[in-house]
Coordinates of C-alpha atoms and ligand atoms in Angstrom, one line a residue:
M1 CA -4.3 227.7 -69.8
E2 CA -6.1 227.2 -73.0
R3 CA -9.7 225.9 -72.8
A4 CA -10.3 222.5 -74.5
K5 CA -12.6 222.3 -77.6
V6 CA -15.4 220.1 -76.5
N7 CA -16.6 219.0 -79.9
Q8 CA -13.3 218.3 -81.5
E9 CA -12.8 214.7 -82.9
I10 CA -10.4 212.7 -80.8
N11 CA -8.9 209.3 -81.5
L12 CA -10.3 207.1 -78.8
N13 CA -7.5 204.5 -79.3
N14 CA -4.9 206.9 -77.9
Y15 CA -6.4 206.6 -74.5
N16 CA -5.4 203.9 -72.0
D17 CA -5.5 202.9 -68.4
V18 CA -7.8 203.6 -65.5
W19 CA -6.9 206.3 -63.0
V20 CA -8.1 207.0 -59.5
I21 CA -7.6 210.6 -58.2
G22 CA -6.5 209.8 -54.7
E23 CA -7.0 211.9 -51.6
L24 CA -4.7 212.3 -48.6
I25 CA -6.1 214.2 -45.7
G26 CA -3.5 215.3 -43.2
G27 CA -1.2 212.7 -44.7
K28 CA -3.8 209.9 -44.3
I29 CA -5.5 208.1 -47.1
H30 CA -9.2 209.0 -47.5
P31 CA -11.3 205.8 -47.3
V32 CA -13.0 206.7 -50.7
T33 CA -9.6 206.3 -52.4
I34 CA -9.4 202.6 -51.3
E35 CA -13.0 202.2 -52.4
L36 CA -12.2 203.7 -55.9
I37 CA -9.2 201.5 -56.2
G38 CA -11.4 198.4 -55.6
E39 CA -13.8 199.6 -58.3
G40 CA -11.0 200.8 -60.6
R41 CA -9.3 197.4 -60.4
K42 CA -12.5 195.6 -61.6
L43 CA -12.8 198.1 -64.5
S44 CA -9.1 197.9 -65.5
D45 CA -9.1 194.1 -65.4
S46 CA -12.2 194.0 -67.7
I47 CA -10.6 196.2 -70.3
N48 CA -7.1 194.7 -69.8
K49 CA -5.5 198.0 -68.9
K50 CA -3.4 199.3 -65.9
L51 CA -4.7 200.9 -62.8
N52 CA -2.9 204.0 -61.6
V53 CA -3.6 206.3 -58.7
V54 CA -2.7 210.0 -58.8
V55 CA -1.7 211.6 -55.4
V56 CA -1.0 215.3 -55.2
G57 CA 0.8 216.8 -52.2
Y58 CA 4.1 217.8 -50.7
Q59 CA 6.3 215.6 -48.6
V60 CA 3.7 212.8 -48.4
K61 CA 5.5 210.2 -50.6
E62 CA 5.5 207.6 -47.8
A63 CA 1.7 207.8 -47.4
A64 CA 1.3 207.7 -51.2
E65 CA 3.5 204.6 -51.4
K66 CA 1.1 202.8 -49.1
L67 CA -1.5 202.7 -51.9
L68 CA 0.7 200.1 -53.6
N69 CA -0.5 197.7 -50.9
Y70 CA -3.9 197.7 -52.5
G71 CA -2.6 196.3 -55.8
V72 CA -2.4 199.4 -58.0
D73 CA 0.0 199.2 -60.9
K74 CA 1.4 202.7 -60.4
V75 CA 1.1 205.6 -58.0
L76 CA 1.7 208.9 -59.9
Y77 CA 2.9 211.1 -57.0
V78 CA 2.7 214.7 -58.0
E79 CA 4.8 216.8 -55.6
H80 CA 5.1 220.5 -55.2
E81 CA 5.4 222.9 -52.3
L82 CA 2.5 224.9 -53.5
L83 CA 0.3 221.8 -53.4
K84 CA 0.9 221.1 -49.7
D85 CA -2.7 222.0 -48.9
F86 CA -5.6 221.5 -51.2
N87 CA -5.9 224.3 -53.7
T88 CA -8.6 224.2 -56.4
E89 CA -6.5 225.8 -59.1
G90 CA -3.2 224.1 -58.2
Y91 CA -4.9 220.7 -58.2
S92 CA -6.9 221.2 -61.4
I93 CA -4.0 222.6 -63.4
T94 CA -1.6 219.9 -62.4
I95 CA -4.0 217.0 -62.8
S96 CA -5.5 218.2 -66.1
N97 CA -2.0 218.7 -67.5
L98 CA -1.2 215.1 -66.5
I99 CA -4.4 213.8 -68.0
N100 CA -3.7 215.6 -71.3
E101 CA -0.2 214.3 -71.4
R102 CA -0.8 210.7 -70.4
K103 CA -4.3 210.2 -71.7
P104 CA -6.1 207.8 -69.3
E105 CA -9.3 206.2 -70.6
I106 CA -11.2 206.3 -67.3
V107 CA -10.8 208.7 -64.4
L108 CA -12.6 208.1 -61.1
L109 CA -12.9 210.7 -58.3
G110 CA -14.5 210.6 -54.8
A111 CA -17.7 212.7 -54.6
T112 CA -16.0 214.4 -51.6
S113 CA -15.6 218.2 -51.1
I114 CA -12.3 217.9 -53.1
G115 CA -13.7 215.6 -55.8
R116 CA -16.8 217.7 -56.3
D117 CA -14.6 220.8 -56.5
I118 CA -12.1 219.7 -59.0
G119 CA -14.1 217.0 -61.0
P120 CA -16.1 219.5 -63.0
R121 CA -13.1 221.8 -63.5
L122 CA -11.0 218.9 -64.8
A123 CA -13.8 217.9 -67.2
A124 CA -14.1 221.4 -68.5
K125 CA -10.4 222.0 -68.9
I126 CA -10.0 218.7 -70.8
G127 CA -13.2 218.9 -72.7
T128 CA -14.9 215.7 -71.7
G129 CA -18.0 214.7 -69.7
L130 CA -18.4 213.9 -66.0
T131 CA -21.1 211.7 -64.4
A132 CA -21.5 212.7 -60.7
D133 CA -22.5 210.4 -57.8
C134 CA -22.4 207.1 -59.7
T135 CA -23.7 204.1 -57.8
K136 CA -22.6 201.5 -60.3
L137 CA -19.8 201.4 -62.9
E138 CA -19.3 198.6 -65.4
I139 CA -17.8 198.0 -68.8
D140 CA -20.1 197.4 -71.8
E141 CA -18.9 194.1 -73.1
T142 CA -19.9 195.0 -76.7
D143 CA -17.8 198.1 -77.1
G144 CA -15.7 198.5 -73.9
K145 CA -17.3 201.8 -73.0
L146 CA -17.9 202.7 -69.4
L147 CA -21.5 202.5 -68.2
Q148 CA -22.0 205.0 -65.5
T149 CA -25.2 204.5 -63.5
R150 CA -26.7 207.1 -61.1
P151 CA -30.1 208.0 -59.6
A152 CA -32.1 210.5 -61.6
F153 CA -35.4 212.4 -61.2
G154 CA -35.2 212.5 -57.4
G155 CA -34.0 208.9 -57.2
N156 CA -37.1 207.5 -58.9
L157 CA -35.2 206.0 -61.7
M158 CA -31.6 204.9 -62.4
A159 CA -30.0 206.5 -65.5
T160 CA -27.0 204.8 -67.2
I161 CA -24.8 207.4 -68.9
I162 CA -22.1 206.9 -71.5
C163 CA -19.4 209.2 -72.8
P164 CA -19.2 208.1 -76.4
K165 CA -17.0 210.7 -78.1
N166 CA -14.7 212.2 -75.5
R167 CA -12.0 210.9 -73.3
P168 CA -11.4 210.3 -70.5
Q169 CA -14.7 208.9 -69.2
M170 CA -15.0 210.6 -65.8
S171 CA -17.1 209.7 -62.8
T172 CA -17.4 210.6 -59.2
V173 CA -18.6 208.1 -56.6
R174 CA -19.7 209.0 -53.1
P175 CA -17.8 207.6 -50.1
G176 CA -19.2 204.4 -48.8
V177 CA -20.9 203.3 -52.1
M178 CA -18.3 200.9 -53.4
A179 CA -16.5 198.1 -51.5
K180 CA -12.9 198.8 -50.3
A181 CA -10.0 197.1 -52.2
K182 CA -8.3 194.4 -50.2
Q183 CA -4.6 194.6 -49.3
I184 CA -2.3 192.3 -51.4
D185 CA 0.5 190.1 -50.1
K186 CA 3.1 190.9 -52.7
I187 CA 3.6 194.5 -54.1
T188 CA 4.2 194.7 -57.8
G189 CA 3.4 198.3 -58.5
V190 CA 5.7 201.3 -58.5
V191 CA 5.7 205.0 -57.5
E192 CA 6.6 207.6 -60.1
V193 CA 7.4 211.0 -58.8
I194 CA 6.3 213.9 -60.9
M195 CA 7.5 217.5 -60.2
P196 CA 5.1 219.9 -62.0
I197 CA 6.0 223.4 -62.9
L198 CA 3.7 225.7 -60.9
N199 CA 4.1 229.3 -59.9
E200 CA 2.5 231.3 -57.2
E201 CA 0.8 233.5 -59.8
D202 CA -1.0 230.5 -61.1
L203 CA -3.0 230.2 -57.9
R204 CA -5.4 233.0 -57.2
V205 CA -6.6 231.6 -53.9
K206 CA -4.2 231.5 -51.0
L207 CA -4.7 229.5 -47.8
I208 CA -4.5 232.0 -44.9
D209 CA -5.5 229.9 -41.9
K210 CA -7.0 226.5 -41.0
I211 CA -9.8 226.4 -38.4
T212 CA -10.8 223.0 -37.1
S213 CA -14.5 222.6 -36.3
V214 CA -15.1 222.3 -32.6
K215 CA -18.3 220.2 -33.3
K216 CA -18.1 216.5 -32.8
R217 CA -17.4 214.9 -36.1
V218 CA -20.0 212.5 -37.4
N219 CA -18.4 209.5 -38.8
L220 CA -21.2 207.6 -40.4
I221 CA -19.1 206.1 -43.2
E222 CA -16.7 204.3 -40.9
A223 CA -19.3 203.3 -38.3
K224 CA -20.0 199.6 -37.9
V225 CA -23.4 200.4 -36.4
V226 CA -25.7 203.2 -37.4
V227 CA -28.9 204.0 -35.5
S228 CA -31.1 206.4 -37.4
G229 CA -34.2 208.3 -36.4
G230 CA -36.9 209.7 -38.7
R231 CA -40.1 211.8 -38.6
G232 CA -41.7 209.0 -36.4
L233 CA -39.7 210.5 -33.5
K234 CA -42.2 213.4 -33.6
E235 CA -39.8 215.8 -31.9
S236 CA -36.1 216.6 -31.6
A237 CA -35.9 215.2 -28.0
G238 CA -36.5 211.8 -29.6
F239 CA -32.9 211.8 -30.8
K240 CA -31.8 211.4 -27.1
L241 CA -33.3 208.0 -27.2
I242 CA -31.7 207.3 -30.6
Q243 CA -28.3 208.4 -29.1
E244 CA -28.9 206.1 -26.1
L245 CA -29.5 203.1 -28.4
A246 CA -26.5 204.0 -30.6
D247 CA -24.3 204.3 -27.4
A248 CA -25.5 200.9 -26.2
L249 CA -24.5 199.4 -29.5
G250 CA -21.3 201.4 -29.9
G251 CA -22.6 203.1 -33.0
E252 CA -23.3 206.5 -34.6
V253 CA -26.5 208.4 -34.9
G254 CA -28.0 208.8 -38.4
S255 CA -31.3 210.4 -39.6
S256 CA -33.7 210.7 -42.4
R257 CA -33.9 213.9 -44.3
A258 CA -37.3 214.6 -42.8
A259 CA -35.7 214.8 -39.4
V260 CA -33.0 217.2 -40.7
D261 CA -35.6 219.3 -42.5
A262 CA -37.6 219.5 -39.2
G263 CA -34.5 220.9 -37.5
W264 CA -34.3 218.1 -35.1
I265 CA -30.7 217.1 -36.0
E266 CA -27.9 218.5 -38.1
S267 CA -27.4 217.6 -41.8
P268 CA -24.1 215.7 -41.4
H269 CA -26.3 212.9 -39.8
Q270 CA -28.5 212.6 -42.8
V271 CA -28.4 209.2 -44.6
G272 CA -29.6 208.8 -48.2
Q273 CA -29.3 210.1 -51.7
T274 CA -28.6 213.6 -50.7
G275 CA -26.9 212.7 -47.4
T276 CA -24.3 210.1 -46.6
T277 CA -24.1 206.6 -48.0
V278 CA -23.5 204.0 -45.3
R279 CA -22.8 200.3 -45.3
P280 CA -22.4 199.3 -41.7
D281 CA -22.7 195.8 -40.2
L282 CA -25.9 196.9 -38.5
Y283 CA -28.4 199.7 -39.5
V284 CA -31.3 200.4 -37.2
A285 CA -34.1 202.5 -38.8
C286 CA -36.4 204.0 -36.2
G287 CA -39.6 205.7 -37.3
I288 CA -38.3 205.9 -40.9
S289 CA -40.7 204.9 -43.6
G290 CA -38.0 203.8 -46.0
A291 CA -38.4 206.2 -49.0
I292 CA -36.4 205.3 -52.0
Q293 CA -34.1 208.2 -51.4
H294 CA -33.4 207.0 -47.9
Q295 CA -32.8 203.4 -49.0
A296 CA -30.3 204.7 -51.6
G297 CA -28.0 205.5 -48.7
M298 CA -28.3 202.4 -46.5
H299 CA -29.6 199.4 -48.5
E300 CA -26.1 197.9 -48.7
S301 CA -25.9 197.6 -44.9
E302 CA -25.1 194.0 -43.8
Y303 CA -28.1 193.8 -41.4
I304 CA -31.1 196.1 -41.4
V305 CA -33.4 196.3 -38.4
A306 CA -36.6 198.4 -38.8
I307 CA -38.9 199.7 -36.0
N308 CA -42.1 201.2 -37.4
K309 CA -45.6 201.2 -36.2
D310 CA -47.0 200.9 -39.8
P311 CA -46.6 197.3 -41.0
R312 CA -46.9 198.5 -44.6
A313 CA -43.9 200.9 -44.4
P314 CA -41.5 200.2 -47.3
I315 CA -38.6 199.8 -44.9
F316 CA -40.0 196.4 -44.0
E317 CA -39.4 195.3 -47.6
I318 CA -35.7 195.6 -47.3
C319 CA -35.0 194.9 -43.6
D320 CA -33.7 191.6 -42.2
F321 CA -35.5 192.1 -38.9
G322 CA -38.7 194.1 -38.6
I323 CA -40.4 195.2 -35.4
V324 CA -43.9 196.6 -35.8
G325 CA -44.5 198.8 -32.8
D326 CA -44.1 202.2 -31.2
L327 CA -40.5 203.1 -31.1
Y328 CA -40.9 204.8 -27.7
E329 CA -41.8 201.4 -26.3
V330 CA -39.5 199.2 -28.4
I331 CA -36.2 201.2 -28.1
P332 CA -36.2 201.4 -24.3
A333 CA -36.8 197.6 -24.2
M334 CA -34.0 197.0 -26.6
I335 CA -31.6 199.2 -24.6
E336 CA -32.4 197.4 -21.4
A337 CA -31.9 194.0 -23.1
I338 CA -28.6 195.1 -24.6
R339 CA -27.3 196.5 -21.3
E340 CA -28.5 193.6 -19.2
K341 CA -27.2 190.8 -21.4
N342 CA -24.5 192.7 -23.2
F343 CA -25.1 190.2 -25.9
L344 CA -24.2 192.2 -29.0
E345 CA -20.7 191.8 -30.2
I346 CA -20.2 192.9 -33.8
Ligands
LIG1 C1 -34.3 214.7 -54.5 C2 -34.7 214.1 -53.1 C3 -33.6 213.7 -52.3 C4 -33.9 213.2 -51.1 N1 -32.8 212.7 -50.3 C5 -33.1 212.1 -49.1 C6 -32.1 211.6 -48.3 O1 -30.9 211.7 -48.6 N2 -32.4 210.9 -47.2 C7 -33.7 210.8 -46.8 O2 -33.9 210.2 -45.7 N3 -34.7 211.3 -47.5 C8 -34.4 212.0 -48.6 N4 -35.5 212.5 -49.4 C9 -36.8 212.5 -48.7 C10 -37.6 211.2 -48.8 O3 -38.3 211.2 -50.0 C11 -38.6 211.1 -47.6 O4 -39.4 212.2 -47.6 C12 -37.9 211.0 -46.3 O5 -36.9 210.0 -46.3 C13 -39.0 210.6 -45.2 O6 -38.4 210.6 -44.0 P1 -39.0 209.7 -42.8 O7 -39.0 208.3 -43.2 O8 -38.3 210.1 -41.5 O9 -40.5 210.3 -42.7 P2 -41.8 209.7 -43.1 O10 -41.8 209.2 -44.5 O11 -42.9 210.6 -42.7 O12 -41.9 208.4 -42.2 C14 -42.1 208.4 -40.8 C15 -42.4 207.0 -40.4 O13 -42.4 206.9 -39.0 C16 -43.4 206.0 -38.6 N5 -43.8 206.3 -37.2 C17 -44.6 207.3 -36.8 N6 -44.7 207.3 -35.5 C18 -44.0 206.2 -35.0 C19 -43.7 205.7 -33.7 N7 -44.2 206.2 -32.6 N8 -43.0 204.5 -33.7 C20 -42.6 203.9 -34.8 N9 -42.8 204.4 -36.0 C21 -43.5 205.5 -36.2 C22 -44.5 206.1 -39.6 O14 -45.3 204.9 -39.7 C23 -43.7 206.4 -40.9 O15 -43.4 205.2 -41.6 C24 -35.2 213.0 -50.6 C25 -36.3 213.5 -51.5 C26 -36.0 214.0 -52.7 C27 -37.1 214.4 -53.6

């Protein structure tokens, strides 16, 4: 495939519509796809364009069709036997060809393993820019351009990035950052099936085997309750107490990066700018100071409870309920109260 010339002049008026690159994992829709549809709809409505979702796979048309329930105008279902499992080259070739052919104005991808893999490749093949890990997307009312905002300089400031001369304008968004699209009552969208030409020789990487991790999966993104521990725990054994509180509340265990760096807990539990972004109904921060990089991953939670022995800790500035005290005294008392009264129903 020929490489695109990045600096060539393009006619911006030739580009239309907002696209979401959807993800199906084992035939199931990845939650980030629904979140991107929600955001994509807002953008497409504000520029008066259509919202399409691209789904790549093999024999998963039924699952792809379900995306119409979320109010998209069209599902572009790209089907090929060689695309049954994710393949970097296969996905990048077919999606970039489709983008070059149909010319969307905006393309959104999840900042997932797949999105982070193909996003930069698509941008390079097409000859456009890509803003990774956006936390806010909006349309500039003066010129209709996409304003892509993301944390910069270690999260100490927010940078708004534009792509003035190239198209499409491409962004990735981490799972859990945007609100999910709601299901609609009456479907008006359609599915278009696209059969790309792809040969085995086009794909240099072959899938030989799939090995499922035996470790318990941490599902912070979907959790309604997240109980996180930080450096205030003082030692790895402190996470037993955090797990107990999480179990009592029916939630998952999260952590600050300091706890991960100390080797007290594994990185999939990390919440924050370089960890997972969560928005549960209840977030309990235990022994976490509330650094801006931690807040970046949890400040959208519905209710935030903070337990910290320092009344000046920044976490108290964003919490709904703050308890100033030693977590080793407060948490056991909370667990006892929850178990006795069983009063928490979320
Ligand atoms: C580029 C970059 C990316 C980063 N990404 C992330 C990220 O994704 N997630 C993240 O969390 N951090 C991230 N960080 C690190 C972040 O800046 C902080 O260093 C980190 O969040 C601090 O973790 P902490 O709150 O557990 O520790 P500390 O800041 O040390 O806070 C510990 C808190 O525990 C309290 N405490 C101590 N003992 C007790 C007790 N017995 N009972 C109750 N409270 C107690 C203390 O008062 C203190 O407030 C990032 C930093 C950079 C530069």
